[in-house]
Short mmCIF file of C-alpha atoms and ligand atoms in Angstrom, two decimals:
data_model
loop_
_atom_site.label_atom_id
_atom_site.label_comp_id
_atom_site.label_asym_id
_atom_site.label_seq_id
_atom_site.Cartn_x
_atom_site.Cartn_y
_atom_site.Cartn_z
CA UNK A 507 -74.53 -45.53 -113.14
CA UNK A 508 -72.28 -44.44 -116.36
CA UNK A 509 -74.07 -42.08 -118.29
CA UNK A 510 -72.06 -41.69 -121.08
CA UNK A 511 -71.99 -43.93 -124.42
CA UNK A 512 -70.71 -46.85 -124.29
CA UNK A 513 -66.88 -46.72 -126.15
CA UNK A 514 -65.05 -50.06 -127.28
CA UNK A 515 -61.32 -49.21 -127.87
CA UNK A 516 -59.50 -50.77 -130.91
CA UNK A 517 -55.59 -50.11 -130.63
CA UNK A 518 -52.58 -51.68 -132.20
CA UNK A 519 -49.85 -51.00 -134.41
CA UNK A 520 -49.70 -49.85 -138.42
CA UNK A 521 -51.47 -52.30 -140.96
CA UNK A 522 -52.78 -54.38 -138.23
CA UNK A 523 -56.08 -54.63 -139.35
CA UNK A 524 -58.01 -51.95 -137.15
CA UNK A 525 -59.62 -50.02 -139.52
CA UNK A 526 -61.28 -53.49 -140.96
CA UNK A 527 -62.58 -54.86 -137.51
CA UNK A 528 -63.89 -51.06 -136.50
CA UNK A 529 -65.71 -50.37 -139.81
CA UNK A 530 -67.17 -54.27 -139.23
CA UNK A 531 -68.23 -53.17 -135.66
CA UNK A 532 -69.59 -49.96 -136.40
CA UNK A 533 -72.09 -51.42 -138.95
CA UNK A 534 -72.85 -54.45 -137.18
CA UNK A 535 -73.84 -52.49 -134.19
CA UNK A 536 -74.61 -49.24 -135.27
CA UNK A 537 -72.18 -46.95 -133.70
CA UNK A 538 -70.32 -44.17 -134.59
CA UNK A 539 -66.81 -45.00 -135.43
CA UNK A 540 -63.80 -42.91 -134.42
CA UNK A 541 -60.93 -42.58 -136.84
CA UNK A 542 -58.20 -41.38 -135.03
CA UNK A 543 -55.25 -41.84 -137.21
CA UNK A 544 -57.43 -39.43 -139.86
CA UNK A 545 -57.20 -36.88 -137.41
CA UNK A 546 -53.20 -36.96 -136.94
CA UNK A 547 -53.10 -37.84 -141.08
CA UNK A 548 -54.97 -34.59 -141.58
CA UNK A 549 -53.36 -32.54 -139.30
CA UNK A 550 -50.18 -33.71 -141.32
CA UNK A 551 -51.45 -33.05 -144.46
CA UNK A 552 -52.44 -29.47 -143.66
CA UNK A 553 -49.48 -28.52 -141.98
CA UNK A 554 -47.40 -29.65 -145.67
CA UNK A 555 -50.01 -27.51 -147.43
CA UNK A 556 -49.27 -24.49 -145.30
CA UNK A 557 -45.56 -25.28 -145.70
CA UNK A 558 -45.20 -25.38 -141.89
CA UNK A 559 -41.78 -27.36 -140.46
CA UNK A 560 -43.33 -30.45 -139.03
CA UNK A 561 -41.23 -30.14 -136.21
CA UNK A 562 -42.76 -26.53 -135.64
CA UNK A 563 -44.62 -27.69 -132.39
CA UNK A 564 -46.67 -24.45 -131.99
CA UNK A 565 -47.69 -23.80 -135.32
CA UNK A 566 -48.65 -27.19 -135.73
CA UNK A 567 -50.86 -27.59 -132.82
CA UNK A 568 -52.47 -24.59 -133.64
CA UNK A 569 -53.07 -26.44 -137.06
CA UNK A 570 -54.26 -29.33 -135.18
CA UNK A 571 -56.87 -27.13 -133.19
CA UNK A 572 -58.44 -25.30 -135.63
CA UNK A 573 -58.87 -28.31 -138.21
CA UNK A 574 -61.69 -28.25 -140.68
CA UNK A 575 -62.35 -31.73 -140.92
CA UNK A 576 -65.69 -33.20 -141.78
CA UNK A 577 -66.33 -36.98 -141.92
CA UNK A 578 -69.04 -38.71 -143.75
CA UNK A 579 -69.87 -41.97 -142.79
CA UNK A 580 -71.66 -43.59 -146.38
CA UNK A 581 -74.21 -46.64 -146.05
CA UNK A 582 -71.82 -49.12 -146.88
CA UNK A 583 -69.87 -48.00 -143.22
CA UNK A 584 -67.26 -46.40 -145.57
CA UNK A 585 -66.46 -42.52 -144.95
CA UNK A 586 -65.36 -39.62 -146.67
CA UNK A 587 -63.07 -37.41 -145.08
CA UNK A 588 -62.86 -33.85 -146.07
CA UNK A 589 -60.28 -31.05 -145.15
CA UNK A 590 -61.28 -27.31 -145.87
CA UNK A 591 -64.38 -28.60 -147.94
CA UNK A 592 -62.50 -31.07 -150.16
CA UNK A 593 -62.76 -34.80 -150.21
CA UNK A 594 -58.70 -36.29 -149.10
CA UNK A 595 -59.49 -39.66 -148.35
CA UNK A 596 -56.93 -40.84 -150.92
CA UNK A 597 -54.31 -37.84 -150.43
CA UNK A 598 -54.02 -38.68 -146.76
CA UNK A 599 -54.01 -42.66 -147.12
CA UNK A 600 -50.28 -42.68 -149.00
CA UNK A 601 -47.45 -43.43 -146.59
CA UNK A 602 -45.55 -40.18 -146.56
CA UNK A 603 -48.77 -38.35 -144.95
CA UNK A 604 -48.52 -41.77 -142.94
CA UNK A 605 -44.91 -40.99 -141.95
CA UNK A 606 -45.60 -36.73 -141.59
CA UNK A 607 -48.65 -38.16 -139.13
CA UNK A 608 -46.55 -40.22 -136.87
CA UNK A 609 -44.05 -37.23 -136.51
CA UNK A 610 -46.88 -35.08 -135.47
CA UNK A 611 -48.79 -37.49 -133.35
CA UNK A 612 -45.68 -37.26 -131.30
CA UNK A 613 -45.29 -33.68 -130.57
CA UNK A 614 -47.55 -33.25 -126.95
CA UNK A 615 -49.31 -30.02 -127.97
CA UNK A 616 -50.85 -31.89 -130.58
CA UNK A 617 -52.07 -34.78 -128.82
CA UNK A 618 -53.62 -32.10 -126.44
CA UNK A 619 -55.33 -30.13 -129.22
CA UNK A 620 -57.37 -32.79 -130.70
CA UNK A 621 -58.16 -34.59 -127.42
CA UNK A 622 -61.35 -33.05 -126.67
CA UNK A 623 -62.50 -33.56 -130.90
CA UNK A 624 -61.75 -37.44 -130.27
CA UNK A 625 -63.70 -37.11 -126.82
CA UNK A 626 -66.49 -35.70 -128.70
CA UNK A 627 -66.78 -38.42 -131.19
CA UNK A 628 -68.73 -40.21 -128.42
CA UNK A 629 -72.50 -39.96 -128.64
CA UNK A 630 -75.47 -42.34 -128.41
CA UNK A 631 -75.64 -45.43 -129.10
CA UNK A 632 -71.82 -46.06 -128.92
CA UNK A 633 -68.14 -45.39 -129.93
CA UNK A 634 -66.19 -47.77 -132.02
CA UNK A 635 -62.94 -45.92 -131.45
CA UNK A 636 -59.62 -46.57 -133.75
CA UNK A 637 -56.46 -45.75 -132.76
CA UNK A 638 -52.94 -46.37 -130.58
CA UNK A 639 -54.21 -44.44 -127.45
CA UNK A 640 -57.67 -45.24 -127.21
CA UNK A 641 -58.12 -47.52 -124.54
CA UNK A 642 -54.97 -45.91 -122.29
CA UNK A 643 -55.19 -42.05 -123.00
CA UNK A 644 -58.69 -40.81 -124.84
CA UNK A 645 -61.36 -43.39 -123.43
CA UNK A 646 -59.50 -44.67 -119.92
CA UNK A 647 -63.37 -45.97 -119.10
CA UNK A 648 -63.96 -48.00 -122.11
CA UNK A 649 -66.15 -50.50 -121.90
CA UNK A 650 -64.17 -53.02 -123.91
CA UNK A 651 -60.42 -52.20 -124.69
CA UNK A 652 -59.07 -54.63 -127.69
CA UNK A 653 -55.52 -54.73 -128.46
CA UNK A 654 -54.67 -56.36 -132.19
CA UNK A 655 -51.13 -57.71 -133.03
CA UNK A 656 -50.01 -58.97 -136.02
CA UNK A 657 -45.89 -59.74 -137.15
CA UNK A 658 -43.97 -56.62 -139.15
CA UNK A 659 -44.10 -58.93 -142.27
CA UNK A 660 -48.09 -59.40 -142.59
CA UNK A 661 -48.82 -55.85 -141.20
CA UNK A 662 -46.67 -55.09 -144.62
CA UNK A 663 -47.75 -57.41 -146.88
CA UNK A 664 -51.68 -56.26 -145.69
CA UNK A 665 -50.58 -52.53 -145.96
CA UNK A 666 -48.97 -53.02 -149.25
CA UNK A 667 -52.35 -54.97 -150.80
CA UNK A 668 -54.60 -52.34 -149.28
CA UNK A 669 -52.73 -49.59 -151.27
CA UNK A 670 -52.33 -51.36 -154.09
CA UNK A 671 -56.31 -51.84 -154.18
CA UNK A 672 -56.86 -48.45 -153.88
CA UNK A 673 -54.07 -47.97 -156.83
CA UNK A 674 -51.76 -45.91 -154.45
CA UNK A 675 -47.94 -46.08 -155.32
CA UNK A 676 -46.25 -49.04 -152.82
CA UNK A 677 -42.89 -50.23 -152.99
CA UNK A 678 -42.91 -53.02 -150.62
CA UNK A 679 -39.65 -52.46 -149.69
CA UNK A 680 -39.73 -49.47 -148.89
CA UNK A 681 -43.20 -49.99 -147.09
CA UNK A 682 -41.11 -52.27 -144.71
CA UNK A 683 -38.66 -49.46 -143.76
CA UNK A 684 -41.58 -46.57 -143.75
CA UNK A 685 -43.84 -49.25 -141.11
CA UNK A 686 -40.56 -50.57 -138.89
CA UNK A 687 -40.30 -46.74 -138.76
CA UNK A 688 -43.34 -45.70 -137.90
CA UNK A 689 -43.71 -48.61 -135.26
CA UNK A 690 -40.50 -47.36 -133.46
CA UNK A 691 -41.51 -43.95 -133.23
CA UNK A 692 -45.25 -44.65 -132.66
CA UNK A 693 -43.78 -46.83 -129.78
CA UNK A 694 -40.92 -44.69 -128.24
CA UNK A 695 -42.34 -41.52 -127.99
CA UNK A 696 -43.11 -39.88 -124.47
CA UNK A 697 -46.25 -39.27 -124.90
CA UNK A 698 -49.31 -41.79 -125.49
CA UNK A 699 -46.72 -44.65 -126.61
CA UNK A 700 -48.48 -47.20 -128.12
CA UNK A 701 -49.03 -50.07 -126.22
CA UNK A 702 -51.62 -51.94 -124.59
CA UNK A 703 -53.92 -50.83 -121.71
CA UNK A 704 -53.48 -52.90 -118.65
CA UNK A 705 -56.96 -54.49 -119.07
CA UNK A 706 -57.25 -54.52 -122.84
CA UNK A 707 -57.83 -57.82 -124.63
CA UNK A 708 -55.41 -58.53 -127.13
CA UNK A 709 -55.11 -60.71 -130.39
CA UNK A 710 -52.35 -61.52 -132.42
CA UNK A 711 -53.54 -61.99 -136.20
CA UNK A 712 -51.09 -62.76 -138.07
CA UNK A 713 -52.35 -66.53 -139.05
CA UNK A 714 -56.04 -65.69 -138.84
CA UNK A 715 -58.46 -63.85 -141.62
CA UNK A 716 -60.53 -61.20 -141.12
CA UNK A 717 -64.01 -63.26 -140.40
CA UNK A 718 -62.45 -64.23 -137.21
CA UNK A 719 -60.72 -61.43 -135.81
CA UNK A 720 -64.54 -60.35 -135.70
CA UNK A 721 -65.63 -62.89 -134.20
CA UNK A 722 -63.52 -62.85 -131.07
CA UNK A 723 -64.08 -59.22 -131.01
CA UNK A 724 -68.30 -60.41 -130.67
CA UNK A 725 -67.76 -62.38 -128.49
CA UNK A 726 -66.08 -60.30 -126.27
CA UNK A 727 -68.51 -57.55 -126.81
CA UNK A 728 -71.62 -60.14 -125.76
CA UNK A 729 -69.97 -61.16 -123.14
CA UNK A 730 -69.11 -57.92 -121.70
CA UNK A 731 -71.89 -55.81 -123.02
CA UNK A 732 -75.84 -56.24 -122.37
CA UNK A 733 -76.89 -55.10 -126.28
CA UNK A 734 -79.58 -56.20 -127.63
CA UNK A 735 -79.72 -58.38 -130.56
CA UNK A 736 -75.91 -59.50 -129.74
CA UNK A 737 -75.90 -63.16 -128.20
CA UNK A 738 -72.76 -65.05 -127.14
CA UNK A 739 -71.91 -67.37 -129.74
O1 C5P B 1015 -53.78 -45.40 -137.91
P1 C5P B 1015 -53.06 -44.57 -138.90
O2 C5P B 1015 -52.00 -45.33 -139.67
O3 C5P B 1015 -53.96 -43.82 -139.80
O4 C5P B 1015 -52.30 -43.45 -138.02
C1 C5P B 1015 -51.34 -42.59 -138.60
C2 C5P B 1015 -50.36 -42.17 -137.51
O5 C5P B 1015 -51.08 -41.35 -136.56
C3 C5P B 1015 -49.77 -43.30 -136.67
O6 C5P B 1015 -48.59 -43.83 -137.21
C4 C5P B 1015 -49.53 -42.64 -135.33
O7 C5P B 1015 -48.28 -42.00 -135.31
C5 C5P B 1015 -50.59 -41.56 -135.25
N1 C5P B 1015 -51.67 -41.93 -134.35
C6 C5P B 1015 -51.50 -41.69 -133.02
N2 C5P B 1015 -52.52 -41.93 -132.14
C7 C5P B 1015 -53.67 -42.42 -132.57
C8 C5P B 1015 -53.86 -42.71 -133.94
C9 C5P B 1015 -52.83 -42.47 -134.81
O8 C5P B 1015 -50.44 -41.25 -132.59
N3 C5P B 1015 -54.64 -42.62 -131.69
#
């Protein structure tokens, strides 16, 4: 018998809608959620602050292992995310941190030094965890490994609305050129490449809203799951 808690992977691509569906499944079932983009954002963002060369594999892993990161999931399934004792939510949302992320998320010594802070995420009842590795690198035993897909035009047009909500500077062009390169390098890079697990379930959403991205995903989750209070639709 697995001891462990339960995990249900969420990986895809920039703008996809991830972050939507995880903070959906985290309140609906009352799990912790697992942000793991954050991590790689804040690892970014404290590596500019300390004026380190993002290419500067050591220095930044060492970065990377000794983050002071705190996150506070609210009521509303909404978290704060603090570095050092301050709140970044918003300075590690823009797209350059986006951008200074993906270039550390590729570097192997960082992927190794905040491995065991992802593992640790999961604790009773469950995991909802975010990500691009999720269900092939961090939780390999998943009990549910979801894949969402969505064409580089929407994931830019959501991307571009979700910063503009949240009154972040967006130039949509330039979004386009900042997520086709992110995507390439999030994609090529030796280590934890994004792309599907072998047994994940995947979804392309590019024609279909929010309400029913969810509802595939509870489906899948009462079909695969025992939980109580979730029923197959
Ligand atoms: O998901 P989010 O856009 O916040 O992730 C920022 C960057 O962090 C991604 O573009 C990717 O390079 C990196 N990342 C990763 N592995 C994860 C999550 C994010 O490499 N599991």
């Amino acid at each position: 018998m697995n001891a462990r808690p339960p995990v249900i992977t969420v990986d895809g691509p920039s703008g996809v809608g991830k972050g939507t569906l995880c903070q959906w499944l985290a309140l609906r079932l009352g799990w912790h959620l697992l942000d793991s983009g954050a991590l790689y954002r804040l690892t970014a963002l404290a590596a500019l602050r300390r004026n380190l060369p993002l290419a500067d594999e050591d220095r930044v892993a060492t970065v990377a292992a000794g983050l002071d990161a705190e996150f506070v999931a609210g009521a509303d399934g909404a978290m704060r995310i603090l570095l050092d004792g301050t709140e970044v939510g918003d300075a590690i949302r823009d797209e350059r941190c986006g951008a200074a992320a993906s270039r550390v998320a590729a570097l192997p010594a960082v992927r190794v030094a905040l491995l065991q802070r992802q593992r640790d995420f999961r604790r009773p009842p469950g995991l909802i965890a975010d990500g691009r590795d999720m269900g092939t690198v961090v939780f390999p035993d998943a009990e549910l490994k979801l894949f969402l897909t969505a064409s580089a035009e929407e994931r830019t047009r959501r991307r571009y609305k979700q910063l503009s909500e949240k009154g972040l500077d967006a130039n949509l062009k330039n979004l386009a050129e900042e997520i086709a390169a992110r995507d390439a390098r999030d994609a090529r890079r030796t280590v934890a490449p994004l792309r599907p697990a072998p047994d994940a379930e995947t979804l392309d959403t590019t024609r279909i809203g929010v309400a029913e991205v969810c509802d595939w995903a509870l489906a899948l989750i009462a079909r695969r799951l025992a939980l109580p209070g979730i029923d197959q639709a």
